[in-house]
XYZ file of C-alpha atoms in Angstrom:
540
model
C 67.067 -33.410 -11.376
C 69.368 -32.948 -8.343
C 69.628 -29.224 -9.090
C 65.836 -28.812 -9.181
C 65.210 -30.814 -6.018
C 65.855 -27.958 -3.491
C 63.583 -25.657 -5.516
C 60.848 -28.270 -5.502
C 61.192 -28.689 -1.747
C 60.984 -24.939 -1.203
C 57.943 -24.750 -3.510
C 56.172 -27.574 -1.683
C 56.869 -25.925 1.667
C 55.630 -22.549 0.430
C 52.425 -24.058 -0.909
C 51.644 -26.017 2.238
C 52.906 -23.518 4.838
C 52.186 -20.151 3.214
C 49.800 -20.193 0.236
C 47.135 -22.498 1.649
C 46.850 -20.599 4.955
C 46.754 -17.259 3.116
C 44.047 -18.438 0.693
C 42.086 -19.973 3.562
C 42.338 -16.711 5.503
C 41.133 -14.641 2.536
C 38.205 -17.007 1.984
C 37.288 -16.790 5.672
C 37.332 -12.976 5.582
C 35.110 -12.886 2.475
C 32.679 -15.387 3.987
C 32.566 -13.522 7.308
C 31.940 -10.208 5.524
C 29.031 -11.635 3.525
C 27.505 -13.234 6.607
C 27.855 -9.988 8.575
C 26.182 -8.018 5.786
C 23.424 -10.623 5.580
C 22.577 -10.790 9.280
C 23.185 -7.124 10.028
C 21.657 -5.548 6.951
C 21.228 -1.777 7.047
C 17.552 -0.938 7.511
C 17.838 2.748 6.657
C 17.627 4.205 3.171
C 21.016 5.286 1.765
C 21.125 8.985 0.863
C 23.433 10.529 -1.719
C 25.972 13.006 -0.384
C 25.196 16.281 -2.190
C 28.689 17.737 -1.854
C 29.061 16.621 -5.470
C 26.488 16.829 -8.243
C 24.807 13.721 -9.675
C 26.311 13.982 -13.148
C 24.723 12.430 -16.232
C 25.713 12.571 -19.889
C 24.274 15.625 -21.621
C 23.170 13.299 -24.447
C 20.277 12.230 -22.218
C 18.906 15.779 -22.117
C 18.038 15.845 -25.807
C 18.218 19.637 -26.051
C 20.828 22.395 -26.266
C 22.647 22.805 -22.951
C 25.296 25.328 -21.953
C 28.028 24.850 -19.359
C 27.070 26.610 -16.125
C 30.723 27.581 -15.553
C 32.151 28.723 -18.891
C 28.897 29.167 -20.839
C 30.004 27.067 -23.816
C 27.496 24.889 -25.630
C 28.003 21.299 -24.475
C 28.953 18.649 -27.011
C 28.511 14.888 -26.652
C 31.065 14.818 -23.819
C 29.200 17.266 -21.623
C 27.402 16.550 -18.341
C 24.419 17.805 -16.384
C 23.239 17.245 -12.822
C 19.865 15.499 -12.888
C 19.070 16.727 -9.381
C 19.522 20.480 -9.642
C 20.024 21.074 -13.370
C 23.499 22.651 -13.553
C 25.641 21.607 -16.526
C 29.382 21.398 -17.144
C 31.839 20.362 -19.810
C 34.573 17.870 -18.784
C 37.124 20.577 -17.969
C 34.679 22.404 -15.667
C 33.384 19.427 -13.648
C 35.629 19.934 -10.612
C 35.000 23.673 -10.598
C 31.232 23.086 -10.782
C 31.369 20.707 -7.795
C 33.297 23.304 -5.808
C 31.403 26.469 -6.682
C 27.828 25.456 -7.580
C 25.727 24.012 -4.781
C 23.554 20.995 -5.561
C 20.024 20.375 -4.326
C 20.258 19.705 -0.571
C 18.332 16.592 0.434
C 18.264 17.561 4.110
C 18.545 21.043 5.644
C 17.916 22.685 9.018
C 16.543 25.928 7.584
C 12.770 26.383 7.756
C 11.077 27.909 5.861
C 13.434 27.217 2.963
C 14.539 29.694 0.340
C 14.554 29.250 -3.422
C 17.524 27.403 -4.905
C 18.121 29.275 -8.170
C 19.859 27.670 -11.156
C 20.897 29.952 -14.010
C 19.874 29.225 -17.605
C 19.175 26.012 -19.527
C 15.433 26.435 -18.997
C 12.920 23.850 -20.315
C 12.511 23.637 -24.092
C 8.814 24.509 -23.864
C 7.871 28.126 -23.236
C 7.995 29.171 -19.574
C 6.878 32.495 -18.144
C 8.523 34.793 -15.650
C 6.737 34.525 -12.308
C 6.918 38.299 -11.847
C 6.073 39.899 -15.213
C 4.450 36.845 -16.880
C 6.526 37.372 -20.036
C 8.401 34.436 -21.691
C 11.844 33.592 -20.318
C 14.837 32.778 -22.495
C 14.993 29.062 -23.320
C 18.570 28.945 -24.685
C 21.844 29.807 -22.964
C 22.673 30.985 -19.465
C 19.828 33.473 -19.325
C 17.237 33.886 -16.571
C 16.706 31.562 -13.591
C 14.723 28.584 -12.340
C 14.271 27.242 -8.807
C 15.177 23.536 -8.768
C 12.574 22.878 -6.042
C 9.387 24.688 -7.084
C 10.372 24.972 -10.811
C 9.473 28.698 -10.771
C 11.190 30.712 -13.544
C 12.091 34.383 -13.420
C 13.926 36.956 -15.545
C 17.277 38.160 -14.275
C 15.986 41.718 -14.164
C 12.862 40.616 -12.242
C 14.760 38.638 -9.597
C 14.749 41.513 -7.088
C 10.943 41.429 -7.039
C 10.712 37.711 -6.249
C 9.845 36.474 -2.768
C 12.737 34.589 -1.163
C 10.704 31.783 0.420
C 10.083 28.665 -1.697
C 6.689 26.956 -1.296
C 7.775 23.903 -3.402
C 5.311 24.773 -6.167
C 2.222 22.986 -7.474
C 3.489 19.516 -6.517
C 4.228 20.390 -2.908
C 1.832 17.707 -1.592
C 3.956 15.066 -3.359
C 7.359 16.338 -2.175
C 9.215 15.618 1.052
C 10.702 19.050 1.942
C 14.402 18.853 2.813
C 13.741 20.460 6.212
C 11.563 17.431 7.077
C 14.365 14.944 6.391
C 16.902 13.941 9.015
C 19.954 11.927 8.025
C 22.662 10.209 10.015
C 26.269 9.580 9.121
C 27.360 5.948 8.938
C 31.141 5.613 8.962
C 33.283 2.523 8.681
C 37.003 2.115 8.172
C 36.501 1.916 4.416
C 33.341 3.931 3.673
C 31.152 6.832 4.669
C 27.431 6.903 3.909
C 24.487 9.105 4.773
C 21.344 7.265 5.855
C 17.748 8.398 6.136
C 16.878 8.228 9.830
C 13.586 10.119 10.347
C 10.950 12.251 8.627
C 8.687 14.867 10.156
C 5.461 16.195 8.707
C 5.413 19.664 7.096
C 1.909 20.050 8.517
C 0.090 20.225 5.178
C -3.407 18.825 4.722
C -3.569 15.906 2.245
C 0.237 15.571 2.145
C 0.945 12.302 0.287
C 4.572 12.158 -0.897
C 5.599 10.089 -3.918
C 8.407 7.524 -3.751
C 9.679 6.676 -7.239
C 11.278 3.298 -7.915
C 12.767 2.082 -11.201
C 15.643 0.046 -12.549
C 18.027 2.381 -14.381
C 19.065 -0.543 -16.621
C 15.554 -1.347 -17.838
C 14.636 -0.696 -21.466
C 16.794 1.507 -23.680
C 17.791 3.911 -20.869
C 14.078 4.501 -20.169
C 14.500 3.629 -16.490
C 17.466 5.974 -16.133
C 15.543 8.810 -17.814
C 12.575 8.352 -15.481
C 14.785 8.388 -12.391
C 16.585 11.525 -13.590
C 13.308 13.249 -14.399
C 11.905 12.781 -10.888
C 15.142 13.688 -9.099
C 14.680 17.121 -10.654
C 10.996 17.441 -9.692
C 11.056 15.875 -6.204
C 13.499 15.549 -3.350
C 16.163 13.332 -5.000
C 16.128 11.126 -1.892
C 12.575 10.105 -2.874
C 13.951 8.353 -5.978
C 15.273 4.786 -5.552
C 17.184 2.825 -8.207
C 16.178 -0.851 -8.058
C 19.424 -1.881 -9.753
C 21.213 -0.819 -6.550
C 18.625 -1.280 -3.800
C 15.680 -3.668 -3.321
C 12.072 -2.394 -3.006
C 12.425 -2.598 0.797
C 14.734 0.441 0.629
C 11.937 2.488 -0.959
C 9.365 1.117 1.462
C 11.523 2.213 4.391
C 10.252 5.668 3.422
C 6.699 4.483 4.073
C 7.638 3.123 7.487
C 9.250 6.422 8.472
C 6.434 8.475 6.952
C 3.717 6.467 8.715
C 3.182 8.649 11.807
C 3.341 11.835 9.690
C 0.642 10.932 7.172
C -3.116 11.404 7.226
C -3.367 9.573 3.883
C -1.146 6.878 2.297
C 2.048 7.691 0.451
C 2.341 6.828 -3.251
C 4.935 4.402 -4.602
C 5.355 5.116 -8.316
C 6.807 2.028 -10.017
C 8.496 2.560 -13.384
C 8.763 -0.867 -14.983
C 6.845 -3.822 -16.345
C 4.362 -6.177 -14.702
C 7.200 -8.114 -13.046
C 8.619 -5.023 -11.358
C 5.158 -3.884 -10.214
C 4.495 -7.339 -8.760
C 7.887 -7.297 -7.026
C 6.981 -4.051 -5.243
C 3.434 -5.209 -4.387
C 4.899 -8.408 -2.891
C 7.359 -6.399 -0.784
C 4.515 -4.212 0.528
C 2.551 -7.330 1.493
C 5.493 -8.938 3.293
C 6.367 -5.818 5.319
C 2.805 -5.505 6.706
C 3.004 -1.716 6.999
C 0.506 0.023 9.273
C -0.459 2.352 6.435
C 0.200 0.612 3.124
C 1.221 2.906 0.239
C -0.786 3.221 -2.961
C 0.999 1.994 -6.101
C 1.045 3.920 -9.394
C 2.714 2.814 -12.625
C 4.956 4.206 -15.350
C 4.869 1.350 -17.917
C 8.366 0.412 -19.134
C 7.815 -3.283 -19.837
C 6.661 -5.192 -22.920
C 3.199 -6.451 -21.917
C 2.164 -3.976 -19.219
C -1.223 -5.653 -18.725
C -1.827 -4.220 -15.253
C -0.823 -0.745 -16.414
C -3.354 -0.925 -19.249
C -6.163 -1.959 -16.882
C -5.370 0.814 -14.403
C -5.314 3.489 -17.100
C -1.567 4.219 -17.171
C -1.252 3.077 -20.783
C 0.453 0.335 -22.752
C 3.889 1.972 -22.788
C 5.693 5.069 -21.603
C 6.159 7.779 -24.201
C 9.262 9.968 -24.200
C 6.899 12.869 -24.877
C 5.217 12.334 -21.485
C 6.874 14.722 -19.036
C 7.381 14.192 -15.329
C 5.011 17.103 -14.689
C 2.257 15.282 -16.573
C 2.825 12.085 -14.593
C 2.627 13.972 -11.288
C -0.551 15.713 -12.479
C -2.012 12.274 -13.248
C -1.116 11.061 -9.748
C -2.959 14.014 -8.211
C -6.154 13.240 -10.156
C -6.009 9.421 -10.036
C -8.210 7.553 -7.559
C -7.348 4.691 -5.218
C -8.879 1.289 -6.014
C -8.422 -2.197 -4.584
C -6.699 -5.003 -6.502
C -7.267 -8.625 -5.472
C -4.113 -10.405 -4.327
C -4.044 -14.196 -4.853
C -1.741 -16.871 -3.491
C -0.497 -19.639 -5.773
C 0.557 -22.769 -3.860
C 2.538 -25.316 -5.884
C 3.093 -28.766 -4.357
C 5.169 -31.020 -6.663
C 4.275 -34.705 -6.724
C 7.977 -35.560 -6.841
C 9.813 -33.593 -4.078
C 13.166 -34.294 -5.763
C 12.401 -31.602 -8.339
C 11.473 -28.792 -5.953
C 9.839 -28.372 -2.580
C 6.559 -26.597 -1.928
C 6.437 -23.166 -3.545
C 4.275 -20.113 -2.844
C 3.766 -17.149 -5.165
C 1.541 -14.083 -5.182
C -0.522 -13.288 -8.283
C -2.157 -10.043 -9.417
C -2.706 -10.397 -13.183
C -3.101 -13.952 -14.413
C -1.786 -17.500 -14.318
C -1.549 -19.787 -17.327
C -0.324 -23.258 -18.206
C 0.332 -24.266 -21.794
C 1.156 -22.699 -25.122
C 1.089 -19.001 -24.131
C 3.378 -19.739 -21.183
C 5.670 -21.694 -23.532
C 5.964 -18.711 -25.893
C 6.713 -16.438 -22.925
C 9.297 -18.922 -21.614
C 11.063 -19.134 -24.999
C 11.204 -15.337 -25.158
C 12.434 -15.090 -21.557
C 15.268 -17.552 -22.215
C 16.298 -15.627 -25.311
C 16.301 -12.339 -23.415
C 18.464 -13.861 -20.652
C 20.937 -15.231 -23.186
C 24.372 -13.523 -23.442
C 23.737 -13.271 -27.196
C 20.703 -11.030 -26.652
C 22.434 -7.775 -27.563
C 19.634 -5.649 -28.992
C 16.592 -4.566 -26.981
C 13.556 -2.560 -28.037
C 9.794 -2.942 -27.778
C 9.437 -3.555 -31.526
C 12.206 -6.160 -31.528
C 10.661 -7.894 -28.504
C 7.264 -8.058 -30.228
C 8.911 -9.585 -33.288
C 10.496 -12.241 -31.068
C 7.120 -13.039 -29.527
C 5.640 -13.410 -33.015
C 8.505 -15.713 -34.015
C 8.062 -18.000 -30.997
C 4.286 -18.016 -31.448
C 4.699 -19.101 -35.072
C 7.107 -21.800 -33.937
C 4.445 -23.219 -31.600
C 1.941 -23.380 -34.472
C 4.274 -25.901 -36.123
C 5.631 -27.775 -33.091
C 2.442 -27.909 -30.928
C 4.371 -28.946 -27.813
C 1.304 -28.276 -25.639
C -1.318 -30.196 -27.610
C -3.765 -32.453 -25.747
C -3.304 -30.388 -22.587
C -6.721 -31.579 -21.391
C -5.209 -35.063 -20.905
C -2.253 -33.708 -18.929
C -4.128 -31.855 -16.190
C -7.303 -31.784 -14.119
C -9.012 -28.450 -13.468
C -11.272 -27.745 -10.449
C -13.293 -24.538 -9.871
C -14.486 -24.172 -6.266
C -13.827 -27.879 -5.830
C -15.811 -29.029 -8.888
C -13.926 -30.740 -11.706
C -14.326 -29.189 -15.167
C -14.590 -31.069 -18.459
C -12.198 -29.667 -21.056
C -12.182 -29.868 -24.862
C -9.050 -30.242 -26.994
C -6.968 -27.273 -25.758
C -3.361 -26.082 -25.478
C -3.631 -23.572 -22.624
C -5.604 -22.819 -19.459
C -5.705 -19.164 -18.375
C -6.772 -17.984 -14.899
C -7.537 -14.246 -14.994
C -7.688 -11.635 -12.244
C -7.605 -8.561 -14.534
C -9.232 -7.878 -17.932
C -5.955 -7.898 -19.865
C -3.814 -10.813 -21.025
C -1.050 -11.236 -23.593
C -0.262 -7.495 -23.882
C -3.782 -6.112 -23.958
C -6.263 -8.848 -24.968
C -9.497 -8.644 -22.950
C -10.499 -12.309 -23.055
C -13.571 -11.971 -20.846
C -15.022 -9.093 -22.874
C -14.576 -11.178 -26.036
C -16.560 -13.943 -24.336
C -19.323 -11.572 -23.214
C -19.857 -10.549 -26.828
C -20.727 -14.188 -27.512
C -22.393 -14.932 -24.144
C -24.039 -11.629 -23.035
C -25.437 -13.118 -19.806
C -21.933 -13.525 -18.353
C -21.224 -11.102 -15.456
C -18.706 -8.312 -15.918
C -15.156 -8.964 -14.850
C -13.733 -7.130 -11.829
C -10.268 -7.181 -10.271
C -11.666 -6.451 -6.816
C -14.531 -8.947 -6.401
C -12.619 -11.927 -4.967
C -13.330 -13.988 -8.078
C -11.207 -15.392 -10.885
C -12.229 -15.905 -14.505
C -11.019 -19.121 -16.164
C -10.808 -19.679 -19.930
C -8.932 -21.934 -22.342
C -7.020 -21.388 -25.575
C -7.063 -23.939 -28.388
C -3.658 -23.274 -30.003
C -0.929 -20.746 -30.776
C -2.840 -19.805 -33.925
C -5.890 -19.203 -31.717
C -3.792 -16.732 -29.674
C -3.068 -14.758 -32.855
C -6.807 -14.679 -33.643
C -7.604 -13.477 -30.110
C -5.071 -10.667 -30.360
C -6.841 -9.188 -33.384
C -10.351 -9.902 -32.070
C -11.252 -12.565 -34.673
C -12.123 -15.299 -32.172
C -13.170 -15.921 -28.576
C -11.575 -18.104 -25.886
C -13.240 -21.246 -24.584
C -15.413 -20.421 -21.575
C -14.802 -22.455 -18.406
C -16.208 -20.353 -15.576
C -15.729 -18.063 -12.556
C -14.577 -19.210 -9.130
C -13.278 -18.075 -5.747
C -10.647 -20.822 -5.761
C -8.917 -22.791 -8.515
C -7.106 -26.121 -8.330
C -5.015 -27.610 -11.138
C -3.549 -31.109 -10.972
C -0.712 -31.074 -13.495
C 0.317 -34.609 -14.393
C 3.552 -33.915 -16.287
C 6.065 -31.198 -17.128
C 4.561 -28.128 -18.793
C 5.373 -24.425 -19.264
C 3.675 -22.208 -16.674
C 3.641 -18.475 -15.944
C 2.410 -16.175 -13.204
C 2.168 -12.462 -14.042
C 4.477 -12.879 -17.018
C 7.222 -14.764 -15.140
C 7.546 -18.198 -16.847
C 9.205 -21.503 -15.954
C 8.986 -25.237 -16.679
C 6.725 -26.789 -14.041
C 6.998 -30.473 -13.199
C 3.920 -32.452 -12.197
C 2.266 -30.763 -9.208
C -0.945 -29.721 -7.512
C -1.513 -25.981 -7.959
C -3.981 -24.137 -5.727
C -4.997 -20.515 -6.253
C -6.722 -18.837 -3.287
C -7.646 -15.297 -2.250
C -5.293 -13.492 0.198
C -6.313 -9.831 0.510
C -6.279 -6.652 -1.576
C -3.565 -4.215 -2.600
C -4.114 -0.462 -3.011
C -3.362 0.872 -6.492
C -3.978 4.101 -8.405
C -6.430 4.028 -11.301
C -6.292 6.781 -13.885
C -9.568 7.324 -15.703
C -8.991 7.624 -19.433
C -10.934 7.081 -22.608
C -10.520 3.708 -24.309
C -8.683 5.335 -27.217
C -5.939 6.580 -24.916
C -5.282 3.112 -23.501
C -4.214 1.489 -26.787
């Protein structure tokens, strides 16, 4: 013990005099850094430095691709730049970054010239802009401009005009000569930031800002982002896994003085992502609010169905087709509602405010959604696909048929429409609708109008809500196949629900367990969204 005593003394001294101060200093630095980043957040959009290409795995291309340096056919370890379209095998990556210029996001030159990329043309037949004969689709043959998408034979290149007009989607593109960036340097990093945008002077110029989470779905989000980097200025594409919606909306603030009509924010995601972006637009109070379009990547996609963008995104739908749809879609108004939740017991949670665009429900359908949500957030949720998700929903719905955790809901809440209390039968769910789609495509109000023809048509822009009830989980299954109708309660400009005890609740597909509270739904204003007119067959 005597031998170990000096060592113990030295250890105790080191801990008290050295380790504790060092750990405290490190903690202080980390805390200070986070506080600095929080209070001095960068307001400008980060821009990728195009000195290097934005490489992606060639597996995502889904078609034969040849290395732009050596010409070899790429295997599973090959790469392609989703901004300009050049490709490289692993041994040629550095050489490609050095010798092949990527799509410049900001340039001084005006008017701009074509940026030609050799070979690897689209799989579908494309014609030479000069002779109108088909170009080669395989190998490093012929050329394509990565801005206007014009294709031309090698032997016809001398007859091509040098100036690029940005092609048929020019009204949706922010030309690189209109973009000004600034350099933001620190001791540990260097970033380019979007600082200003000038107008190209075109009539009806309405650029598209694309937002998506690259991690959503089975690489669907990443594919959508890559697709639009190729068709637009890559700076117009924002990954929500790295930046919040405010980064995309910074574009709209900078574009404001340059626009005669609103910009378009194209949201690739589910109802939750669309609502997230619509909420951010509302909070920023932009002078000229953008119009929101949708690429449906979620499971339910109720708002997307109503606005004509479909129930899900197909891999066969090209970026060109989506941009064509944006050009022919029309702007409509979507009612925005505020949901105020005031718990009776403040120990659970203080007053809460949410915005609603689709629907609100309390009861069995919210419980099924909550069970699915918890499963999806679990670390054991390793497999994701639309079919698998639908099977999970069916499983949880069947479980509720047996358990009936939401039975006698009429005794656990009071419902008021425009201040008048409603009498309720034996039910398991109350649904407050703003749009004619619920539970992944069920039009509850239309089902009711088949039974009660004198009911007025439902509209998402009339400042009114439609309120119905569901009897059970089995009733939900009947509604989804059109074999039953919901219980009619009424229409109202305001809805109040006095929830007496804990119950599952959801707003626009986002579920949680709600303790006893008073819930008030009131009109706020309207959001601008794009509606694509389609036949009913194309929506399902």
